[in-house]
CSV table of C-alpha atoms and ligand atoms in Angstrom, one decimal:
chain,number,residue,atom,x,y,z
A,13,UNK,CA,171.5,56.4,105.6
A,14,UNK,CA,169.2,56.1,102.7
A,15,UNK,CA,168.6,59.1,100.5
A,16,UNK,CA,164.9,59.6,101.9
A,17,UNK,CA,165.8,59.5,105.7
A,18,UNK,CA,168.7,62.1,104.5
A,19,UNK,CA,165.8,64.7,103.3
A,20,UNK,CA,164.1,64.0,106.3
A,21,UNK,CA,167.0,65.0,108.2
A,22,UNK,CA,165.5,68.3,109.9
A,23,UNK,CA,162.3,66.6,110.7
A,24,UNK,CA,163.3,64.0,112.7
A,25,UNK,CA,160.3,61.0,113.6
A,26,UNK,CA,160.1,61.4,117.3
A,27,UNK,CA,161.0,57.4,116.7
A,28,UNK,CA,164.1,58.0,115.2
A,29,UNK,CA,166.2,55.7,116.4
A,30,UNK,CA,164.3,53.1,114.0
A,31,UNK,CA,165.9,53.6,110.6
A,32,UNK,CA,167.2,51.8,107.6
A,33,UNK,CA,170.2,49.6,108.0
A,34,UNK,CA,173.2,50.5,106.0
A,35,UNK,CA,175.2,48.0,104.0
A,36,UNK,CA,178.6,48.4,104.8
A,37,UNK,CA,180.6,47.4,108.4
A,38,UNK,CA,181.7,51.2,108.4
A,39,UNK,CA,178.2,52.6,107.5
A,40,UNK,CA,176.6,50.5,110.0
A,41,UNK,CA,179.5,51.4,112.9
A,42,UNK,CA,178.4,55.0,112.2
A,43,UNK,CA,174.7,54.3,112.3
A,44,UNK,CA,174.5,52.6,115.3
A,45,UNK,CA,177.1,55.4,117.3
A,46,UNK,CA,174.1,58.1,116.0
A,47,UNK,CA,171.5,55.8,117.4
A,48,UNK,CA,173.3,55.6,121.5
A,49,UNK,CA,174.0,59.3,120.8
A,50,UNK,CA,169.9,60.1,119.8
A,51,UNK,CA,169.2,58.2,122.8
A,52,UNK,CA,171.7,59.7,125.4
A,53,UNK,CA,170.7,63.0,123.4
A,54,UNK,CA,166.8,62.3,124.2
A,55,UNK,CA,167.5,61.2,127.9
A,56,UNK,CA,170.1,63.5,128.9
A,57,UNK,CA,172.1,60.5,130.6
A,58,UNK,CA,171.7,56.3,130.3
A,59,UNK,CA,173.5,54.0,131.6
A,60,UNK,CA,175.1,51.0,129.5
A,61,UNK,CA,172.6,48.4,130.1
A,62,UNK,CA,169.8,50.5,129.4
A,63,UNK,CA,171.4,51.9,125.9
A,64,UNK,CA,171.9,47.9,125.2
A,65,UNK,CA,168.5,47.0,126.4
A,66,UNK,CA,166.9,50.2,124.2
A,67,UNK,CA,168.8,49.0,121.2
A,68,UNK,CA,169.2,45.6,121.1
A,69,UNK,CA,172.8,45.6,120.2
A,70,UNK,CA,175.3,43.2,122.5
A,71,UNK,CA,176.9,44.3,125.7
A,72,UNK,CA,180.9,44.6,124.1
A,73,UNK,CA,179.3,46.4,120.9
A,74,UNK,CA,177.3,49.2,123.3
A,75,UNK,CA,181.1,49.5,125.3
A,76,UNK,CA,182.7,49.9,122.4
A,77,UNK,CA,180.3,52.5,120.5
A,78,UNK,CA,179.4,54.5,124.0
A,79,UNK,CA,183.6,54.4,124.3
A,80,UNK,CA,184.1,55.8,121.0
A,81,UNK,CA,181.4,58.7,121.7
A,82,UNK,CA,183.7,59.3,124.8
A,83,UNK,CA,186.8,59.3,122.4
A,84,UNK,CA,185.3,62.2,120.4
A,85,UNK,CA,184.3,64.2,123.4
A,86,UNK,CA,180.8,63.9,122.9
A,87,UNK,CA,180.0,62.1,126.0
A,88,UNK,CA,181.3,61.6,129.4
A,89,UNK,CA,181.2,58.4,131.8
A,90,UNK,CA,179.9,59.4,135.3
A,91,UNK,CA,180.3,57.8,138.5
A,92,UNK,CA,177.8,54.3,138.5
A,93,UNK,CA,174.8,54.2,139.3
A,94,UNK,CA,173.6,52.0,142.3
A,95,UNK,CA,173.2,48.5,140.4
A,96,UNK,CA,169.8,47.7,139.5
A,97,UNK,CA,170.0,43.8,139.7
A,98,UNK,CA,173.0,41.9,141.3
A,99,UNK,CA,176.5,41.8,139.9
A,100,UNK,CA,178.3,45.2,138.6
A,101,UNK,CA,177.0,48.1,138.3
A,102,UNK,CA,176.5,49.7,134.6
A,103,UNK,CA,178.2,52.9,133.9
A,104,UNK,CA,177.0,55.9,133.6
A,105,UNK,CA,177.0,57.8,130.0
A,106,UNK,CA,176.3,61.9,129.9
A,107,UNK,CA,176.3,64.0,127.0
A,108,UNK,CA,179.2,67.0,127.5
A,109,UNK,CA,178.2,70.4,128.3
A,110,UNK,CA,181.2,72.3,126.5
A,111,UNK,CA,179.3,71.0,123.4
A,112,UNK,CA,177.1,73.6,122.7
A,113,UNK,CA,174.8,74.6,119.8
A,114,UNK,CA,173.3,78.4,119.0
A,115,UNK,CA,169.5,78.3,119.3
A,116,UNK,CA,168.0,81.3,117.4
A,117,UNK,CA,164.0,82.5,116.6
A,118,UNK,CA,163.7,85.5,114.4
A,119,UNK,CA,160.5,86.9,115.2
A,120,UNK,CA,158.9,90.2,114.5
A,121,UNK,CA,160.2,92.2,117.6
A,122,UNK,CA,163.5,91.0,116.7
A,123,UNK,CA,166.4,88.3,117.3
A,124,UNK,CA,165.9,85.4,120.2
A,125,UNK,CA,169.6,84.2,120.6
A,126,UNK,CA,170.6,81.1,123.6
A,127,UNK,CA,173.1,78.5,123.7
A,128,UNK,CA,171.9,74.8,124.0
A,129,UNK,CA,173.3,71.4,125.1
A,130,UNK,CA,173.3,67.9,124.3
A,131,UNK,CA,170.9,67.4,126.7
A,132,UNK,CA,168.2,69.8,125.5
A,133,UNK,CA,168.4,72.4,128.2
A,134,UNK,CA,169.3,76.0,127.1
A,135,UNK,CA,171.7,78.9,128.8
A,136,UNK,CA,172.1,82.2,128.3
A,137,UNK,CA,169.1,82.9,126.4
A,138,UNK,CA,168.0,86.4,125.5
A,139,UNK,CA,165.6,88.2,123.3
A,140,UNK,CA,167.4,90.9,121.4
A,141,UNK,CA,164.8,93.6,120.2
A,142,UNK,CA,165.8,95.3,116.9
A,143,UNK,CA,164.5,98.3,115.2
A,144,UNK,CA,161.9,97.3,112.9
A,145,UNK,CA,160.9,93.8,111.6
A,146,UNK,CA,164.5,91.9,110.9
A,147,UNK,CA,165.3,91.2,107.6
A,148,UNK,CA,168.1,88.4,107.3
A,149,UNK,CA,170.9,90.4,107.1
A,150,UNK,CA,170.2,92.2,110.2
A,151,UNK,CA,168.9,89.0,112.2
A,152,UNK,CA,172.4,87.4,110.6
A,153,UNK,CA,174.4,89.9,112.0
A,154,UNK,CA,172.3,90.1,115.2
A,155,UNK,CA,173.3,86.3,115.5
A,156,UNK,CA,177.1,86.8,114.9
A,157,UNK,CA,177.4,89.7,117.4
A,158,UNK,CA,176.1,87.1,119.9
A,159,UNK,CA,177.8,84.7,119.4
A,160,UNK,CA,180.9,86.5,119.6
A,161,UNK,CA,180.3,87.6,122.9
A,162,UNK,CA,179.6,84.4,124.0
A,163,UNK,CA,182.9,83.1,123.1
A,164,UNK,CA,184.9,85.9,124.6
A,165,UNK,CA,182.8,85.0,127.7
A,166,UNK,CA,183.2,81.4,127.6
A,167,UNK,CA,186.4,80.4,125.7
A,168,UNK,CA,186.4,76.1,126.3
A,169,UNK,CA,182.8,76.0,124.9
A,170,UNK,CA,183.0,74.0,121.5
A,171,UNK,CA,180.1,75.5,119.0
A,172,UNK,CA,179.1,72.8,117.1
A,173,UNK,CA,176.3,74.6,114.5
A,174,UNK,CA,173.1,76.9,114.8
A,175,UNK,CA,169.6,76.3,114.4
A,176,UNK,CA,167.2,78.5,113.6
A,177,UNK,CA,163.2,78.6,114.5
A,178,UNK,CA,161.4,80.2,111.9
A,179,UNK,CA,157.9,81.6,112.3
A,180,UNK,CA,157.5,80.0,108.4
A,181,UNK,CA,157.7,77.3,106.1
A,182,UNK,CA,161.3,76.5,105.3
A,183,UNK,CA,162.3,74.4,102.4
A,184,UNK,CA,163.3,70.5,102.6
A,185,UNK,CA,166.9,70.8,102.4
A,186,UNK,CA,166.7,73.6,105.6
A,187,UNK,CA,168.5,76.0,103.9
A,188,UNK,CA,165.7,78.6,102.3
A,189,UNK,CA,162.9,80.1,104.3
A,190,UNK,CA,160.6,79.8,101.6
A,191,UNK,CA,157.7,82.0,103.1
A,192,UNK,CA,157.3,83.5,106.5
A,193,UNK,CA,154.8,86.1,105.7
A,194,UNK,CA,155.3,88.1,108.9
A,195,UNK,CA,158.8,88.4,108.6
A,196,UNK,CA,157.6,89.4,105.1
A,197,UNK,CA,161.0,86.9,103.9
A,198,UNK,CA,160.2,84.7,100.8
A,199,UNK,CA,163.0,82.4,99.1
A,200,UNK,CA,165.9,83.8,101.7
A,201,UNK,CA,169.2,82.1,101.6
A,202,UNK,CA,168.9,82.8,105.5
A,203,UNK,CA,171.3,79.2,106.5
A,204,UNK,CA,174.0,80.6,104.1
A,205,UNK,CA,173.6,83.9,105.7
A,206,UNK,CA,174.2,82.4,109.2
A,207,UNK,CA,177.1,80.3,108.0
A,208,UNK,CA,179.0,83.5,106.1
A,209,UNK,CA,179.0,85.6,109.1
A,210,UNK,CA,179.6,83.0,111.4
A,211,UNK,CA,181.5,79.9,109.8
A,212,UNK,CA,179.1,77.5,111.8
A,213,UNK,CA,177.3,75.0,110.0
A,214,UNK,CA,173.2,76.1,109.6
A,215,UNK,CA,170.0,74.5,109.6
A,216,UNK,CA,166.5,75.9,110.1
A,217,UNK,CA,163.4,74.7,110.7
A,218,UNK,CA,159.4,75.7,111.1
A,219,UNK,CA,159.0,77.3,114.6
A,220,UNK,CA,155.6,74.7,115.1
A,221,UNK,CA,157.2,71.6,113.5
A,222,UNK,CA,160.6,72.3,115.7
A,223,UNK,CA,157.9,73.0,118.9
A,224,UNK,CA,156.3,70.0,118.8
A,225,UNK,CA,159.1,67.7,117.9
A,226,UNK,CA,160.6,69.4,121.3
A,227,UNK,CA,156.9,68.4,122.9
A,228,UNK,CA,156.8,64.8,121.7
A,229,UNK,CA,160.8,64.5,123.0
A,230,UNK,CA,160.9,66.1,126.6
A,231,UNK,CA,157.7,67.4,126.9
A,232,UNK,CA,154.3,67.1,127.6
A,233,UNK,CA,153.4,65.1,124.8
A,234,UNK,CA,156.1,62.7,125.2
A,235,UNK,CA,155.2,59.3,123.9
A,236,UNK,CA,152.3,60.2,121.9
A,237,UNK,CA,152.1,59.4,118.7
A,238,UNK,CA,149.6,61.4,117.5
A,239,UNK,CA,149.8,65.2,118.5
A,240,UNK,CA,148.6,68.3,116.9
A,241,UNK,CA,149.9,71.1,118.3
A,242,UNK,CA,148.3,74.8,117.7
A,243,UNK,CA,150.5,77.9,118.8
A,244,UNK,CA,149.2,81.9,119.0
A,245,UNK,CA,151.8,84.4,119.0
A,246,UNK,CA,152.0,88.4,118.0
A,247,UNK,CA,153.4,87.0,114.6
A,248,UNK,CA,150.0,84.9,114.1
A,249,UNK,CA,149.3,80.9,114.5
A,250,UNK,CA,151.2,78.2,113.4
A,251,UNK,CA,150.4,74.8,113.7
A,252,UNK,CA,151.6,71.1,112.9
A,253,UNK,CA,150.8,67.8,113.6
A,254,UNK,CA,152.2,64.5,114.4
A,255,UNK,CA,150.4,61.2,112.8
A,256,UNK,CA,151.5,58.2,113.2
A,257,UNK,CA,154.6,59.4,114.5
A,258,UNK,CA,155.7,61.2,111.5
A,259,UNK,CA,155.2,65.1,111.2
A,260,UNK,CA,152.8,65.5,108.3
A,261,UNK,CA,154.3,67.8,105.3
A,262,UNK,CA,152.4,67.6,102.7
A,263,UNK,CA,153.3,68.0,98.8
A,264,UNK,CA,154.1,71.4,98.6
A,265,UNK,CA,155.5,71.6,102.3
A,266,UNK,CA,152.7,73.8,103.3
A,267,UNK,CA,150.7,70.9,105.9
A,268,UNK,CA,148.6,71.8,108.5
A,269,UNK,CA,147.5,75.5,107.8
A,270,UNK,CA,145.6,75.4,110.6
A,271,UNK,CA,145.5,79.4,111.0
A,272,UNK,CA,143.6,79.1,107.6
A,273,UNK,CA,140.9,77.4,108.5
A,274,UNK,CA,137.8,79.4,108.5
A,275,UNK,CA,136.0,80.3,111.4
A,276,UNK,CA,133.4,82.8,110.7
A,277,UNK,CA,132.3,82.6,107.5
A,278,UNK,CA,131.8,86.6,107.3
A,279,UNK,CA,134.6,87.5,109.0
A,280,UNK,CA,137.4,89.9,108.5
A,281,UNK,CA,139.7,89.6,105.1
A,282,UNK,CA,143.2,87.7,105.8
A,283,UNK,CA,146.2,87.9,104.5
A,284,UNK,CA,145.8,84.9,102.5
A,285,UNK,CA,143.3,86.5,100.8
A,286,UNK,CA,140.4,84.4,102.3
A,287,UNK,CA,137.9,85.4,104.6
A,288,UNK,CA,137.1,84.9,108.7
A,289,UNK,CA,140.0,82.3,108.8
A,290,UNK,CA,141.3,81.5,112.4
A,291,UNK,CA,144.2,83.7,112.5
A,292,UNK,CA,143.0,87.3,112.1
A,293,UNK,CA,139.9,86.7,113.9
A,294,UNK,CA,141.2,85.5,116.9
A,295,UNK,CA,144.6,87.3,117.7
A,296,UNK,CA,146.7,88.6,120.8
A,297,UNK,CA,146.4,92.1,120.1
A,298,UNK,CA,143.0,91.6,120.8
A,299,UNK,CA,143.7,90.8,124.4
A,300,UNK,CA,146.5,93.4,124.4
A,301,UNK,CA,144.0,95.9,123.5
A,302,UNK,CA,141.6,94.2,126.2
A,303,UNK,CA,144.0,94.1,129.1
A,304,UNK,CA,145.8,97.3,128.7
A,305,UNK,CA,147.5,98.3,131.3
A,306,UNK,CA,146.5,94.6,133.3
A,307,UNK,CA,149.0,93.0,131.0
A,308,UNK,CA,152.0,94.6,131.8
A,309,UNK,CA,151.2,94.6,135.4
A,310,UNK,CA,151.6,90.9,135.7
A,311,UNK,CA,154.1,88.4,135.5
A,312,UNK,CA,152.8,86.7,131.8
A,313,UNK,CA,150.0,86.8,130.2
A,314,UNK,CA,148.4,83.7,132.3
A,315,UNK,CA,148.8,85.8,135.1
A,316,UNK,CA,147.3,89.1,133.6
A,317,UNK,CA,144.1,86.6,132.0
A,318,UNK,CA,143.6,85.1,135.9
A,319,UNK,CA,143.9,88.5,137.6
A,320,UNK,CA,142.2,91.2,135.1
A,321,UNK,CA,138.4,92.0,136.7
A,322,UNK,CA,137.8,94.1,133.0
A,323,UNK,CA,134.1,93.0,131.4
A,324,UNK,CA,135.9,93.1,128.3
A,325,UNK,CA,138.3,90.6,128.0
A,326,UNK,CA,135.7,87.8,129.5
A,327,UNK,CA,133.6,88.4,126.6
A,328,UNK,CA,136.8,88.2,124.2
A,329,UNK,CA,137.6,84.9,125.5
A,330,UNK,CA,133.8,83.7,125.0
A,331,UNK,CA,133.8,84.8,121.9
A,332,UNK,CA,137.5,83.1,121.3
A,333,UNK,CA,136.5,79.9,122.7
A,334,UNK,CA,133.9,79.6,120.3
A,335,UNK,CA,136.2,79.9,117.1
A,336,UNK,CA,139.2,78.1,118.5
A,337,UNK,CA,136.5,75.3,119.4
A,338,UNK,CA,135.6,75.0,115.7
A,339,UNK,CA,139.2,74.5,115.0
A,340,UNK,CA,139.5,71.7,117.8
A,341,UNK,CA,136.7,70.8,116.3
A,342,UNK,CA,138.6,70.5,112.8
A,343,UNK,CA,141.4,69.1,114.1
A,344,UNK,CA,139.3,66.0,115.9
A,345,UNK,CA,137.8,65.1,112.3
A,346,UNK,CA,140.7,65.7,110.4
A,347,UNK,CA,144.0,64.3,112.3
A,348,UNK,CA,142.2,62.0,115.7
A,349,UNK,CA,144.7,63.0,117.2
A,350,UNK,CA,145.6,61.8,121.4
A,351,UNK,CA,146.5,64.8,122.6
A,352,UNK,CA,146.0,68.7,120.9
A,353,UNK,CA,148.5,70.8,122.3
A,354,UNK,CA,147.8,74.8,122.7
A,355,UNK,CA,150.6,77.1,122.7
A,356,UNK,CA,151.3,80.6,123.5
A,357,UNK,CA,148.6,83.2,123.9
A,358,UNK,CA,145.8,80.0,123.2
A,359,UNK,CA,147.2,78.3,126.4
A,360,UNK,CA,145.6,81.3,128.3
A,361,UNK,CA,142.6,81.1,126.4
A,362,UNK,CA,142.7,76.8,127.0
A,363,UNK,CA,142.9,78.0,130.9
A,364,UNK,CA,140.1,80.4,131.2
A,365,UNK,CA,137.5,78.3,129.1
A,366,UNK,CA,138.8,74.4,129.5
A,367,UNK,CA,135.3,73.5,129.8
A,368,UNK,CA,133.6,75.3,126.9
A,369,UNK,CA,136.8,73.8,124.4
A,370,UNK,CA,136.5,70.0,126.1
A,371,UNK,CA,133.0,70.4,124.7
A,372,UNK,CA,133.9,71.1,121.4
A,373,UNK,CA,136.3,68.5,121.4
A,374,UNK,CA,133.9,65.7,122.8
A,375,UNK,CA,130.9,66.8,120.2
A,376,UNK,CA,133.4,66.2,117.4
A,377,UNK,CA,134.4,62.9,118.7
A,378,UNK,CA,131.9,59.5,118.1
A,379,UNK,CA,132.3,58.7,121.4
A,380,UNK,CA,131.3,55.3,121.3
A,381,UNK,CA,134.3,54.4,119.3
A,382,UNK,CA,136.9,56.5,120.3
A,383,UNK,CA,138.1,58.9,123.3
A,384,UNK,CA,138.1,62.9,123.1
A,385,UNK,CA,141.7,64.3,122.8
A,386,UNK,CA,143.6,65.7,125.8
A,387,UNK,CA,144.5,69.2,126.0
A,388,UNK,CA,147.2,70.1,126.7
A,389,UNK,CA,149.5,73.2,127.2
A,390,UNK,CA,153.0,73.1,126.0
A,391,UNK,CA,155.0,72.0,128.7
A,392,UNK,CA,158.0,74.2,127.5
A,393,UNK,CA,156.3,77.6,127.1
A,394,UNK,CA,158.3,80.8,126.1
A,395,UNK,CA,161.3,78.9,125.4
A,396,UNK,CA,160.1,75.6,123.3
A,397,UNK,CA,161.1,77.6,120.4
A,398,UNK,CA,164.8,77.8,121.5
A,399,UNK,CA,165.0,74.2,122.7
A,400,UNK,CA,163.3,72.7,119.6
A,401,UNK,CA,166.1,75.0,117.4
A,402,UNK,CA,169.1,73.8,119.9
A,403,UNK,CA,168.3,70.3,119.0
A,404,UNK,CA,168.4,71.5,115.7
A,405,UNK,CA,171.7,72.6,115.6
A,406,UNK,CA,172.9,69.4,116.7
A,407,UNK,CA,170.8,67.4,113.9
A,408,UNK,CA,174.4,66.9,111.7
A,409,UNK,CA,176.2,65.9,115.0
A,410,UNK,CA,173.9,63.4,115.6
A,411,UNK,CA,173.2,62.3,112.5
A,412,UNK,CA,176.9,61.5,112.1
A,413,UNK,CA,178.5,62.0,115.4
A,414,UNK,CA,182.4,60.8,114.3
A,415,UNK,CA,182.3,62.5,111.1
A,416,UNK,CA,180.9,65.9,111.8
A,417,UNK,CA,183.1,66.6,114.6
A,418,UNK,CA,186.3,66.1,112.8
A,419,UNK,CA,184.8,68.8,110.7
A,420,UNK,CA,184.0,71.3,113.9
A,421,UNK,CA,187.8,70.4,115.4
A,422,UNK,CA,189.1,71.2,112.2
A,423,UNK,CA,187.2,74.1,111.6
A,424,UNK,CA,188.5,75.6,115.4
A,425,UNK,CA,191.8,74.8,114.7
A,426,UNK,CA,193.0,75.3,111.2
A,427,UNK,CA,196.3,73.3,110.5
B,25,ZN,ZN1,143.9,83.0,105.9
């Protein structure tokens, strides 16, 4: 791996599987067994023709590399599938489902804790509220007591690392949260704290960047190489975007800001110390105020927004369609993006007023030269954040499948 695809570690292309070749017999071995594991990974099961036919290595060098993951206990061979053309049938390869990674989202109401697979599907998952805003050490500890119950409750699970959603910008290595402003934690060892209490390996990531990696993968936007992706939640907005299939950064890490951008020009102060920018004006304790009692009564907020007869929230989301229009608008000029993805709270406001926000999208757009963006909601809803940090706990698996799980074995099992 070469030392810029190593930084780039926690912020994987959605085209991964494309990287530099190593120079050595050994370094390539270990290459290509990360490459059939990010693809069984990414598919949740393949056979062995399709693994050679996605890769392009030979037949015997597939066997042997799908073999080895076997070896390790990473995968498992299944049962053949029918065969697709005449002659043998190809078998089956699925990832393991003892191997499991800790997904965890600090958020302002407290500690989101569940236990992810291989595969990308999470179990056990729970929001555990704490007393007042976490601070690391408490989410930290939060994490611990979790996964110490998990363990008593399933003893043949092998924990393989954490990953950690955060609703802020973390630094490049994935060990600092550098600034989440509504978890009011700047420069926070928060990985080391994980790994002290815990002894599993850390890594954490943006909650946006992790959301739509997990969109362009199993999601709704899967395939697209060009997605921005826009969420609302009681913390703020976040937002990221995907060009060219690489998530865009920036130089000082701080890309696509896209709560910051200013929608009413004499609008309320911000946090950032600007003025009318997207995120304070349009916010969900607005429609918490609106709803009242309407949003406890139903199932989600969807379901509140579709049934609530109140004068007041249809005005609210006129008035919010307007401003989150100017930031489709934005987003059109800036990134021309295929698809814009709306998370949380702003998928309710995407369902109510589709029409009014298409035709922000499709003014912004020369039409003769190009097509309006789709929008989209996110496919995964309340738990894309927890299946975008799984797959983050299994980024140094992946990246080095042999390797890293000598490490975990000897970790569980000291000599
Ligand atoms: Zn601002």
């Amino acid at each position: 791996m070469t030392e810029s695809s190593r930084t780039e570690a926690t912020r994987p292309s959605p085209r991964s599987e494309t990287r530099a070749v190593p120079s050595t017999a050994d370094g390539l071995r270990r290459e290509n067994l990360s490459r059939v594991l990010t693809l069984v990974h990414r598919h949740g099961s393949l056979t062995r023709s399709r693994v050679t036919h996605l890769t392009g290595l030979s037949r015997t060098a597939v066997g042997a590399l799908l073999g080895e993951l076997v070896e390790h206990g990473i995968l498992t061979q299944t049962d053949p599938l029918p065969t697709e053309k005449a002659g043998r049938p190809s078998a089956n390869y699925s990832t393991r489902d003892d191997l499991v990674g800790v997904a965890v989202n600090a958020d302002v109401r407290g500690v989101r804790v569940g236990f992810s697979r291989l595969d990308g599907s999470v179990h056990e998952s729970r929001m555990i509220p704490l007393s007042g805003r976490p601070t690391p050490r408490t989410a930290a500890e939060t994490v611990a007591a979790a996964i110490t119950a998990h363990r008593e409750k399933f003893p043949g699970e092998r924990l393989v690392g954490i990953g950690a959603a955060i609703p802020g910008r973390v630094d490049p290595t994935a060990r600092l949260v550098t600034w989440a402003p509504y978890l009011e934690w700047e420069q926070e060892p928060f990985a080391q704290a994980l790994e002290d209490r815990t002894g599993l390996p850390t890594r954490l990531g943006y909650d946006a960047e992790l959301a739509v990696t997990t969109e362009t993968m199993w999601g709704a936007a899967r395939g697209s190489r060009n997605t921005t992706y826009i969420y609302g939640g009681p913390g703020g907005i976040g937002g990221s975007a995907i060009v060219a299939d690489r998530i865009l950064v920036g130089g000082n890490n701080l890309a696509s800001r896209l709560g910051h951008l200013t929608v009413d020009m004499d609008g309320v102060e911000c946090a950032c110390g600007s003025r009318g920018c997207f995120e304070p004006t349009v916010a969900f304790r607005h429609y918490e105020a609106a709803l009242g009692d309407d949003l406890s009564s139903f199932a989600d907020f969807g379901a509140a927004l579709r049934a609530t007869r109140r004068p007041e929230v249809s005005a609210l989301l006129d008035r919010d369609a307007e401003y989150l229009g100017r930031v489709l608008r934005s987003i059109v000029l800036v990134y021309d993006p295929e698809m814009i993805m709306l998370g949380g709270f702003l998928t309710g406001v995407l369902e109510q007023r589709r029409a009014e926000l298409e035709r922000a999208v499709a003014a912004a757009t020369l039409t003769a030269i190009s097509r309006p963006p789709l929008l989209q909601p996110t496919q995964f809803g309340a738990d894309q954040l927890l299946v975008g940090a799984g797959a983050l706990a299994f980024r140094g698996l992946l990246d080095d499948p042999a390797d890293f799980l000598l490490d975990v074995d000897r970790e569980a099992s000291p000599a």
